GROMACS .gro file of C-alpha atoms in nm:
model
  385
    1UNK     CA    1  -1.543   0.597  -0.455
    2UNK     CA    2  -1.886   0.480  -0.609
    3UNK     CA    3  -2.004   0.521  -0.912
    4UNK     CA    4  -2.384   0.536  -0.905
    5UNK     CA    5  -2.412   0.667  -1.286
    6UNK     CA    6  -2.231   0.741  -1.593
    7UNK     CA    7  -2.392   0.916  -1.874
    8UNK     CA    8  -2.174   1.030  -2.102
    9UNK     CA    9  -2.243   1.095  -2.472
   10UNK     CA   10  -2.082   1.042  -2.819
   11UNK     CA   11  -1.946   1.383  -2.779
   12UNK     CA   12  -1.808   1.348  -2.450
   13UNK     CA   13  -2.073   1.571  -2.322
   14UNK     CA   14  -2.271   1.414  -2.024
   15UNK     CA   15  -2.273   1.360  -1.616
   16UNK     CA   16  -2.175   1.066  -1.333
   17UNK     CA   17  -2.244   1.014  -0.997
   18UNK     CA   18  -2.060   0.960  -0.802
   19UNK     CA   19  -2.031   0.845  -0.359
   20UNK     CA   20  -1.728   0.957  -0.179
   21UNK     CA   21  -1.635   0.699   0.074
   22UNK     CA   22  -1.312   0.762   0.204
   23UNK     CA   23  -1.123   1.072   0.300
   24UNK     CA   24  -0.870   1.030  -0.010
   25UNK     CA   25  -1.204   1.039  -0.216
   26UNK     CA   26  -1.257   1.377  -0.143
   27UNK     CA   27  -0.902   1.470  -0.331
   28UNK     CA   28  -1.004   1.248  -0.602
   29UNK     CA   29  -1.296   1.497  -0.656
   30UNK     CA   30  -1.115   1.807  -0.609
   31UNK     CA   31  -0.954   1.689  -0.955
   32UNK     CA   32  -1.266   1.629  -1.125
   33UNK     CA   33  -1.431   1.903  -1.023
   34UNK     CA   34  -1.346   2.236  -1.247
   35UNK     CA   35  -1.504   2.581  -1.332
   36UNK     CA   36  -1.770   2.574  -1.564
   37UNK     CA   37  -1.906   2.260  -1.467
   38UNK     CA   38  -2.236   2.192  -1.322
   39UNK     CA   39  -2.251   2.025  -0.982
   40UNK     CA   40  -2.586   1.871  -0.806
   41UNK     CA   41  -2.567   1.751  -0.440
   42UNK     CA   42  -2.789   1.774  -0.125
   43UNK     CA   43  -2.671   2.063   0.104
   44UNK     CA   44  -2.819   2.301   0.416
   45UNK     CA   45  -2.932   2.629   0.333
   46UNK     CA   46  -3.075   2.918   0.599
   47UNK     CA   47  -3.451   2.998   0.492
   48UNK     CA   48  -3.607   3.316   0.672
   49UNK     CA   49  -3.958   3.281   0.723
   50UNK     CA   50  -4.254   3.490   0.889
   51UNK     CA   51  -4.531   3.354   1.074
   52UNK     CA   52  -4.868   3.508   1.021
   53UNK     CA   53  -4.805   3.730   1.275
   54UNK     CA   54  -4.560   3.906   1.134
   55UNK     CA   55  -4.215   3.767   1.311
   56UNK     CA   56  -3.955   3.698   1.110
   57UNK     CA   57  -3.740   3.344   1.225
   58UNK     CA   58  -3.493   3.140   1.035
   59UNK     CA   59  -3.454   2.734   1.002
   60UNK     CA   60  -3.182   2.536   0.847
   61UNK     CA   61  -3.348   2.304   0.570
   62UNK     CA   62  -3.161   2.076   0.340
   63UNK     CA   63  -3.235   2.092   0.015
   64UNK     CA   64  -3.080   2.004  -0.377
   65UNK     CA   65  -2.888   2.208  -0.507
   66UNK     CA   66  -2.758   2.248  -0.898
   67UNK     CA   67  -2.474   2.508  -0.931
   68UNK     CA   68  -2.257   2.643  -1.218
   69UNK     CA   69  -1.885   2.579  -1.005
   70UNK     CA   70  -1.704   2.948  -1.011
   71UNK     CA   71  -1.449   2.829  -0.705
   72UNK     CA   72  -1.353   2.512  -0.579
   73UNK     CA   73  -1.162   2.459  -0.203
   74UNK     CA   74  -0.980   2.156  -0.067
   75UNK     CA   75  -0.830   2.170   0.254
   76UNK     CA   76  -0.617   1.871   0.230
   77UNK     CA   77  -0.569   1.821   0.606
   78UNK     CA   78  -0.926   1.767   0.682
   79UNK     CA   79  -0.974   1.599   0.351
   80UNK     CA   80  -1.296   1.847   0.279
   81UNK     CA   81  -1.426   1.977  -0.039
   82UNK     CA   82  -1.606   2.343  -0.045
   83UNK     CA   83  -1.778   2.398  -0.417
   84UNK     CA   84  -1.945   2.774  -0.516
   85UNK     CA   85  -2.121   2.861  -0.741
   86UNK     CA   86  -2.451   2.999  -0.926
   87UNK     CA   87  -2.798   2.824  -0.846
   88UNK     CA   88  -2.926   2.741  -1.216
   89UNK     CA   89  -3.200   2.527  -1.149
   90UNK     CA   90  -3.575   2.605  -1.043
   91UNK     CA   91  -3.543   2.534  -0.604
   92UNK     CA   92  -3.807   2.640  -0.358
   93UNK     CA   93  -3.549   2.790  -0.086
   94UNK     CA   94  -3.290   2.914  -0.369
   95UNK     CA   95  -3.307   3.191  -0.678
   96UNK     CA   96  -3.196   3.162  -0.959
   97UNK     CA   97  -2.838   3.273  -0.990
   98UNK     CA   98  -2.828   3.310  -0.608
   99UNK     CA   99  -2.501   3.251  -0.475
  100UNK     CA  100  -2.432   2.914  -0.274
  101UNK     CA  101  -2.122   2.703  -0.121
  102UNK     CA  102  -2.202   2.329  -0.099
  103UNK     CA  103  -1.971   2.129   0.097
  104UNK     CA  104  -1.929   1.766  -0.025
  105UNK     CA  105  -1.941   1.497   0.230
  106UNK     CA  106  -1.829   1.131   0.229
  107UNK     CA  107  -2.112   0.875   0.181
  108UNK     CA  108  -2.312   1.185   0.017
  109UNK     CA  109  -2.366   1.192  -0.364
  110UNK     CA  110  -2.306   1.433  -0.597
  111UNK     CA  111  -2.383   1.456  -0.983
  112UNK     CA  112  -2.110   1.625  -1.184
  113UNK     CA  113  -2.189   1.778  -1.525
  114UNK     CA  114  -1.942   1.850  -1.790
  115UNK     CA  115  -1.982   1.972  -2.171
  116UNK     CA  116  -1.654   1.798  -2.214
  117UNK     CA  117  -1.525   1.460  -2.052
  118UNK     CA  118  -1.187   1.472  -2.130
  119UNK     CA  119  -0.944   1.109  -2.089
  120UNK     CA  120  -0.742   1.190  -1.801
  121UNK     CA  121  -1.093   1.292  -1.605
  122UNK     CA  122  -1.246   0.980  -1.729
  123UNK     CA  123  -0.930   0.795  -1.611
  124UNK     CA  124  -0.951   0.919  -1.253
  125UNK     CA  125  -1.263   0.827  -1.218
  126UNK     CA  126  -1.199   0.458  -1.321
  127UNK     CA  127  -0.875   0.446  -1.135
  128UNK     CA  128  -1.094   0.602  -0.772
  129UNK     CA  129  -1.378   0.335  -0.823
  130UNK     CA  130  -1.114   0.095  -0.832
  131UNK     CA  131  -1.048  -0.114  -0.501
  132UNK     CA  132  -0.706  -0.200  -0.624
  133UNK     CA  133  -0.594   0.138  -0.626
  134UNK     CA  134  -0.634   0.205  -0.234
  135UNK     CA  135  -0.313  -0.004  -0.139
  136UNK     CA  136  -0.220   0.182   0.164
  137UNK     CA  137   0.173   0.240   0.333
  138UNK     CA  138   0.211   0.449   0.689
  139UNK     CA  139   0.561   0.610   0.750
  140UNK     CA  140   0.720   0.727   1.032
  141UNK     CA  141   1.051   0.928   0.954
  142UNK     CA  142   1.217   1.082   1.252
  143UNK     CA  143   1.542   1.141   1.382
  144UNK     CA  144   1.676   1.210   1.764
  145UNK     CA  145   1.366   1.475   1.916
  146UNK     CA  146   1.153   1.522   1.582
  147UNK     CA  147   0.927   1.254   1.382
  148UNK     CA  148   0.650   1.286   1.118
  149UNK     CA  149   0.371   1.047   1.080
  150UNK     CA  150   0.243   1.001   0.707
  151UNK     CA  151  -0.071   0.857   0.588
  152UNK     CA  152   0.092   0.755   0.210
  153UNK     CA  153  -0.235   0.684  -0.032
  154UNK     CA  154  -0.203   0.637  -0.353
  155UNK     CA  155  -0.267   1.022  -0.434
  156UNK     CA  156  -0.138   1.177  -0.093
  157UNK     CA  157   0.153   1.165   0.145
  158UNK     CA  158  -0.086   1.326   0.473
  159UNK     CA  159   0.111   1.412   0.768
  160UNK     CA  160  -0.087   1.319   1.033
  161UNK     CA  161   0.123   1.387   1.379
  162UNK     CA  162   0.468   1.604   1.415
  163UNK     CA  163   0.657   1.489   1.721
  164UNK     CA  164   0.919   1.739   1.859
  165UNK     CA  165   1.107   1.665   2.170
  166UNK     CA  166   1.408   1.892   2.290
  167UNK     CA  167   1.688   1.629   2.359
  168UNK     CA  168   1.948   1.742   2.603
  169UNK     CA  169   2.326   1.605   2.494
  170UNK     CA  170   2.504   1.288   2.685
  171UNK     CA  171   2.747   1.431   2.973
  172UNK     CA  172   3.039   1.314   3.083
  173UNK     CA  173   2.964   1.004   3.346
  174UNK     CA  174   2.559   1.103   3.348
  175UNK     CA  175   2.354   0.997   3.078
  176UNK     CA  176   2.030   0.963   3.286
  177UNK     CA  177   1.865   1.394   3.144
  178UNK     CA  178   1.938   1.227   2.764
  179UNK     CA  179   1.763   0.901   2.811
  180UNK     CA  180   1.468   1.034   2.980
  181UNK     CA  181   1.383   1.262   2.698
  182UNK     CA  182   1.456   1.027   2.428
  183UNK     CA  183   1.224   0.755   2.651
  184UNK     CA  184   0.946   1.046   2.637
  185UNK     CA  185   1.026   1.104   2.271
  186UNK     CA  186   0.980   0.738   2.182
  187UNK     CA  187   0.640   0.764   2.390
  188UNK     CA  188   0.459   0.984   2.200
  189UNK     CA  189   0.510   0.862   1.868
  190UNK     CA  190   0.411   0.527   1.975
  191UNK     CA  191   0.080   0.733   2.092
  192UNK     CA  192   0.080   0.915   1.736
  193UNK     CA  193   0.132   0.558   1.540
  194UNK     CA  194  -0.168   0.429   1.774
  195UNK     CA  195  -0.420   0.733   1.687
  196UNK     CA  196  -0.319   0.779   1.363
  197UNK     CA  197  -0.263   0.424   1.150
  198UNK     CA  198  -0.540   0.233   1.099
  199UNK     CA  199  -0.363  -0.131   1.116
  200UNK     CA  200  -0.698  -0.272   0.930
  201UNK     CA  201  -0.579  -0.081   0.613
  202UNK     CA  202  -0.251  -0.008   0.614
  203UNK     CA  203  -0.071  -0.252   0.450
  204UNK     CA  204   0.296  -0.148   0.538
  205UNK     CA  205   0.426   0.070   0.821
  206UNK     CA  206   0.818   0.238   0.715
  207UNK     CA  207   0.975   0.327   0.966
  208UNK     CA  208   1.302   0.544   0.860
  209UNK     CA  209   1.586   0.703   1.033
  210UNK     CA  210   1.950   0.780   0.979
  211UNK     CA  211   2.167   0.588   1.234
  212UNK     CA  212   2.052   0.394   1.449
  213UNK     CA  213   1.735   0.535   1.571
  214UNK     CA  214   1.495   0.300   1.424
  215UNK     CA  215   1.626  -0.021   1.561
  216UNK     CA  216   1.620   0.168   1.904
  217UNK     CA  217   1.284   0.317   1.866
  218UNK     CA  218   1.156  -0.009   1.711
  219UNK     CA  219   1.312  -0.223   2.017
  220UNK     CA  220   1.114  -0.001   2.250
  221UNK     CA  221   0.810  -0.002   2.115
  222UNK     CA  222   0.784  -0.367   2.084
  223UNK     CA  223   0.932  -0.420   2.469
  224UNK     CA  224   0.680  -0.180   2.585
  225UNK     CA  225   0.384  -0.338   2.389
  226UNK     CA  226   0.447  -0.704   2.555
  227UNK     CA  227   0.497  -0.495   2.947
  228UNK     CA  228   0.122  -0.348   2.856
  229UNK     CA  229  -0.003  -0.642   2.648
  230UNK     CA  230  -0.081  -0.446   2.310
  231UNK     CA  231  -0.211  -0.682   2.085
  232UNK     CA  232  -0.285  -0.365   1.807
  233UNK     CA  233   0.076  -0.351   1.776
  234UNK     CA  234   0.225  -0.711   1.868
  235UNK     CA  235  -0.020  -0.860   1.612
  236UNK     CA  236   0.102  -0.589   1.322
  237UNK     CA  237   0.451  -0.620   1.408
  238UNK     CA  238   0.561  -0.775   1.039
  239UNK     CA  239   0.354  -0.483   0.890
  240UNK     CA  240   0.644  -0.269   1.044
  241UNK     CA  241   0.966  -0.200   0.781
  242UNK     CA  242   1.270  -0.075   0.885
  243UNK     CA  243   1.462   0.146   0.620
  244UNK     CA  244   1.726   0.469   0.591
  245UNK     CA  245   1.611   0.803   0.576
  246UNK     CA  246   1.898   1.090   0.615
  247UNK     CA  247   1.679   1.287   0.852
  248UNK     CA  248   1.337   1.290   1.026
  249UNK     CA  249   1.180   1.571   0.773
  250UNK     CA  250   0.864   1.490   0.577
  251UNK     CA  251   1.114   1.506   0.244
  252UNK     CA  252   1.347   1.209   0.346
  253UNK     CA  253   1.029   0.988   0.321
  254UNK     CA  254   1.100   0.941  -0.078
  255UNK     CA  255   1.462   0.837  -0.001
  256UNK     CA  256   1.260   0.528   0.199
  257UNK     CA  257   1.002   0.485  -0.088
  258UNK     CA  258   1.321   0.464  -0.308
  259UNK     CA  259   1.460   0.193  -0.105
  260UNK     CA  260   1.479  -0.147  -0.332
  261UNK     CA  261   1.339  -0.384   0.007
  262UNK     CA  262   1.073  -0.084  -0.042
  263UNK     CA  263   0.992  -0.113  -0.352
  264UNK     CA  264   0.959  -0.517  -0.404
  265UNK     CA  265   0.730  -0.497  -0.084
  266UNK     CA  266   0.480  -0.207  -0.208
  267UNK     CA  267   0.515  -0.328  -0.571
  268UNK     CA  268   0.126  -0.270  -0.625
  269UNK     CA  269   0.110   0.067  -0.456
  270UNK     CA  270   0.118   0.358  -0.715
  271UNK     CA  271   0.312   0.567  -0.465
  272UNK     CA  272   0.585   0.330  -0.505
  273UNK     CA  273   0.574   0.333  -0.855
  274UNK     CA  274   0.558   0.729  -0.915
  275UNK     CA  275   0.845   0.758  -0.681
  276UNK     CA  276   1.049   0.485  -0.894
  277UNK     CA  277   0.962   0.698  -1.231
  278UNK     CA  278   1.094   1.006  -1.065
  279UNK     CA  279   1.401   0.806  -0.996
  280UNK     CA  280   1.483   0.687  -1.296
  281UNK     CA  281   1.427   1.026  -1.450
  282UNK     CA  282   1.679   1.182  -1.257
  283UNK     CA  283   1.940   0.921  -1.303
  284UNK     CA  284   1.897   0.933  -1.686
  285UNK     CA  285   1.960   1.331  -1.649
  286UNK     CA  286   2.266   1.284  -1.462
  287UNK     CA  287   2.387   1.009  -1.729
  288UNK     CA  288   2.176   1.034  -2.045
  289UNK     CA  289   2.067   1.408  -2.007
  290UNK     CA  290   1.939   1.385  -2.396
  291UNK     CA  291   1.727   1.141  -2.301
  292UNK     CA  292   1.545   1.297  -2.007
  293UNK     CA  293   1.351   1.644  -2.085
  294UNK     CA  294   1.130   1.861  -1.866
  295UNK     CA  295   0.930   2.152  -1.960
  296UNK     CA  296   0.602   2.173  -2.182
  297UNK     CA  297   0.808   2.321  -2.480
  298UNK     CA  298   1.072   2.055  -2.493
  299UNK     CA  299   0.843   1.742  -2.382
  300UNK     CA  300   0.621   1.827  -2.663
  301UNK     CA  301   0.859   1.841  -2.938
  302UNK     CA  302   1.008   1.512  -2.814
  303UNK     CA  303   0.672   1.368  -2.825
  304UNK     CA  304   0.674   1.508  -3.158
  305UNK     CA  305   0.964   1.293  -3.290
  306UNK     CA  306   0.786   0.995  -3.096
  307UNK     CA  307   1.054   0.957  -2.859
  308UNK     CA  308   0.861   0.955  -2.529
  309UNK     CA  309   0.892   0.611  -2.354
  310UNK     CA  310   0.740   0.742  -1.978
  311UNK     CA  311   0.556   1.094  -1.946
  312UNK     CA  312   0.605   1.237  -1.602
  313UNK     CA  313   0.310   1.498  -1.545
  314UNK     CA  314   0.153   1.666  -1.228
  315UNK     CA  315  -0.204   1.652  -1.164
  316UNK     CA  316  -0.231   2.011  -1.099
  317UNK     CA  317  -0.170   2.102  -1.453
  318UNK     CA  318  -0.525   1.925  -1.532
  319UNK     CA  319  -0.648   2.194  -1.274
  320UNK     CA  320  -0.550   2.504  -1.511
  321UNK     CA  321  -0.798   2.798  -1.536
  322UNK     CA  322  -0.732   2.816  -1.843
  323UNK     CA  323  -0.893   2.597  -2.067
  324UNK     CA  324  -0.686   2.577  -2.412
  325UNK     CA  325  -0.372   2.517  -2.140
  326UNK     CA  326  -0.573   2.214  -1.963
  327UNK     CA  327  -0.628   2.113  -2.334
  328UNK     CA  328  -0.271   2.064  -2.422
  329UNK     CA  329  -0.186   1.892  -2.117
  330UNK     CA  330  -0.465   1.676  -2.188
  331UNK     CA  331  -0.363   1.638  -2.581
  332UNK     CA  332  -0.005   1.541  -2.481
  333UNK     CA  333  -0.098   1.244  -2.231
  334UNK     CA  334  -0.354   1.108  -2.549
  335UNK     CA  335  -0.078   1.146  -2.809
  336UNK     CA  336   0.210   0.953  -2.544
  337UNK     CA  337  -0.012   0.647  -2.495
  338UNK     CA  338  -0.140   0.648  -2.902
  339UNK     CA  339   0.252   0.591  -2.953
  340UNK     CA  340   0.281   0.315  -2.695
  341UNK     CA  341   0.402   0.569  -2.397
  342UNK     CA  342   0.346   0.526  -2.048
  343UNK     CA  343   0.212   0.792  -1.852
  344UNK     CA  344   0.259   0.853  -1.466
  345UNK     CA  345   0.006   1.093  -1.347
  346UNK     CA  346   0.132   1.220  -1.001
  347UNK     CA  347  -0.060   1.371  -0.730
  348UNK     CA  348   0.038   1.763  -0.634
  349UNK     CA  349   0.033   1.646  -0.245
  350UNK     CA  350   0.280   1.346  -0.296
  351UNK     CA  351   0.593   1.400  -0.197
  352UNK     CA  352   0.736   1.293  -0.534
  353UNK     CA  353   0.432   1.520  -0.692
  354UNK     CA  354   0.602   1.817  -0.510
  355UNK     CA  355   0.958   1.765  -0.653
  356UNK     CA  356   0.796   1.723  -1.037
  357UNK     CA  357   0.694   2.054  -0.945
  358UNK     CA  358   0.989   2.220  -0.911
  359UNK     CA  359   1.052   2.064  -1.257
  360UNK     CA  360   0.788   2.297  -1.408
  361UNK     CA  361   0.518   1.948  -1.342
  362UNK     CA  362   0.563   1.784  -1.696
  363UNK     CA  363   0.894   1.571  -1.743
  364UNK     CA  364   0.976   1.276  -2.019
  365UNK     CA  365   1.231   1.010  -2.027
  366UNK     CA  366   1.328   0.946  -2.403
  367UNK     CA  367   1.296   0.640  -2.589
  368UNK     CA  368   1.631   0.739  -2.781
  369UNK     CA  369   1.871   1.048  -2.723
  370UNK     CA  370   1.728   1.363  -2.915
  371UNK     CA  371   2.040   1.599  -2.885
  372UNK     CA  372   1.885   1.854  -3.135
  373UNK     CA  373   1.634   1.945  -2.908
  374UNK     CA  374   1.815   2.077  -2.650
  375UNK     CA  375   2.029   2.250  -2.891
  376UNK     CA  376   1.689   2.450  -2.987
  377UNK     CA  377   1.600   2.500  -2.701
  378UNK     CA  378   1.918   2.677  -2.598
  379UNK     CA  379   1.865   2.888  -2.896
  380UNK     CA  380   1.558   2.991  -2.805
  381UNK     CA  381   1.658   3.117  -2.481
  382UNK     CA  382   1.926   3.284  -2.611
  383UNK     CA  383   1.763   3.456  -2.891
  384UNK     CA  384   1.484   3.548  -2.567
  385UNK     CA  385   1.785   3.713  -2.387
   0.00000   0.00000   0.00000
């Protein structure tokens, strides 16, 4: 991401702009982008016009649009960003509060309005026009006849390529149905890792299996890369990491991110790092379950008694409706880092994003046991019952 312009006032009040360059930009905008807000970018509109004789024929023009946002639509597969809203400035083609859906494009800029700039906002936007941040991982989790290929980003695990094979079972004294599938198996994700990673940024490749069905799918794509002299792959052979995985589903890929040879080898990715957090969390609920919380109700009190050491929060809380709730999410990530916390913002379409979800999005691991809060807690509830 590029950040043209930054105008923001004493009040928070003000506008950037902002270029999309990449794909994952688009996602990054999707979180800045909210209801309310004013958005100005270049789009096509249909203009009906009649000739002096009296036909009436349409042309597509492109023109600049400023809207009031009422709906916002990512489709995360093909990383695209539709925005509607109102028309509220003067426009030659466009009335004024005339409907209109302007899709945002990479290398295209936008200007994005807000009567409030709030800290996590401003923080995305620093962290997207940061190079640093783009530290790239591929993954390739499979198991005998099914494999996913993920594009991990910083903000996204994408699957880009499902591989399904139906492998028959090894017979008795003929072995020759089983191998052929499992050769044709092998085949195709080699084709998906060659269409899909883009060796020029990806940094790491994981490849993860239970058994042994890495080192076999590993030893065949390598042998078959020196038979047809591919130097894509024989030249980005170290990039390639060989870890466990307990099955070939998209899920099993945070097992691999958890992996310690993982870990010390992606040390500057943030995927890395938010599935490490989520880690710890869980182990200090299995061991020290008064000093790891989840919930709004609960985190905040424990911020209260300044007890938060890491804040655990989804970035799809900052994408309430609601604007008193997007508030208080806000208000709780400013209060943890005024008392020295650490905050781990995860992203909705991570896989470690989508298990903080199941734990309501907003989890804390303590500083110091705070038994009494749970003990509240449970009378809450009860008294609720």
């Amino acid at each position: 991401m590029k950040l043209v312009r930054k105008d923001i006032e004493k009040d928070n009040a003000g506008q950037v702009t902002l270029v999309p360059e990449e794909p994952e930009d688009m996602w990054h905008t999707f979180n800045l982008v909210q209801v309310g807000d004013s958005l100005r970018a270049s789009t096509i509109r249909k203009v009906q016009t009649e000739s002096s004789t009296g036909s009436v024929g349409s042309n597509r023009v492109r023109t600049t649009l400023t809207l009031c946002v009422e709906a916002i639509d990512f489709d995360s597969q093909a990383c695209q960003l539709r925005v509607k809203g109102t028309n509220i400035q003067e426009n030659e083609y466009v009335k004024m509060g005339a409907y209109h859906t302007i899709e945002l494009e990479p290398n295209r800029q936008f200007t994005l309005a807000k009567k409030q700039w709030d800290s996590v906002v401003l923080e995305r936007i620093e962290q997207a026009c940061d190079p640093a941040w783009s530290a790239d991982v591929a993954a390739v989790v499979m198991q005998e006849g099914l494999a996913h290929v993920c594009l991990v980003t910083p903000s996204m695990t994408l699957t880009r390529a499902k591989v399904e094979v139906n492998i028959p079972r090894k017979r008795k004294g003929n072995c020759s149905q089983h191998d052929r599938a499992l050769e044709r198996f092998y085949e195709q994700v080699v084709q998906a890792i060659q269409r899909h990673i883009n060796f020029e940024v990806v940094k790491c490749v994981l490849v993860a299996s239970p058994g042994f069905v890495r080192e076999q799918f590993c030893d065949y794509m390598f042998q078959q890369a020196v038979k047809t002299d591919n130097k894509v792959l024989l030249e980005n052979r170290s990039k390639f990491l060989q870890v466990h995985a307990s099955s070939g589903h998209k899920y099993s890929l945070k097992e691999a991110l958890c992996d310690p040879t993982v870990a010390s080898r992606l040390s500057d990715a943030k995927a890395a790092g938010e599935v490490k957090a989520l880690d710890d969390f869980y182990k200090m609920l299995q061991h020290e379950p008064d000093r790891a919380f989840y919930g709004l109700k609960q985190v905040e009190r424990a911020n209260e008694a300044l007890a938060i050491d890491t804040l655990l929060i989804s970035d799809e809380l900052f994408r309430h409706q609601d604007v008193a709730t997007r508030s208080r999410y806000v208000r709780l990530v400013d209060s943890v880092k005024e008392n020295a916390g650490t905050v781990r913002i995860f992203s909705s379409l991570h896989v470690s994003g989508e298990q903080l979800g199941q734990l309501t999005g907003v989890a804390a691991i303590l500083r110091f046991p705070v038994p009494e809060l749970s003990d509240q807690e449970d009378d809450s509830s009860s008294e609720e019952d």
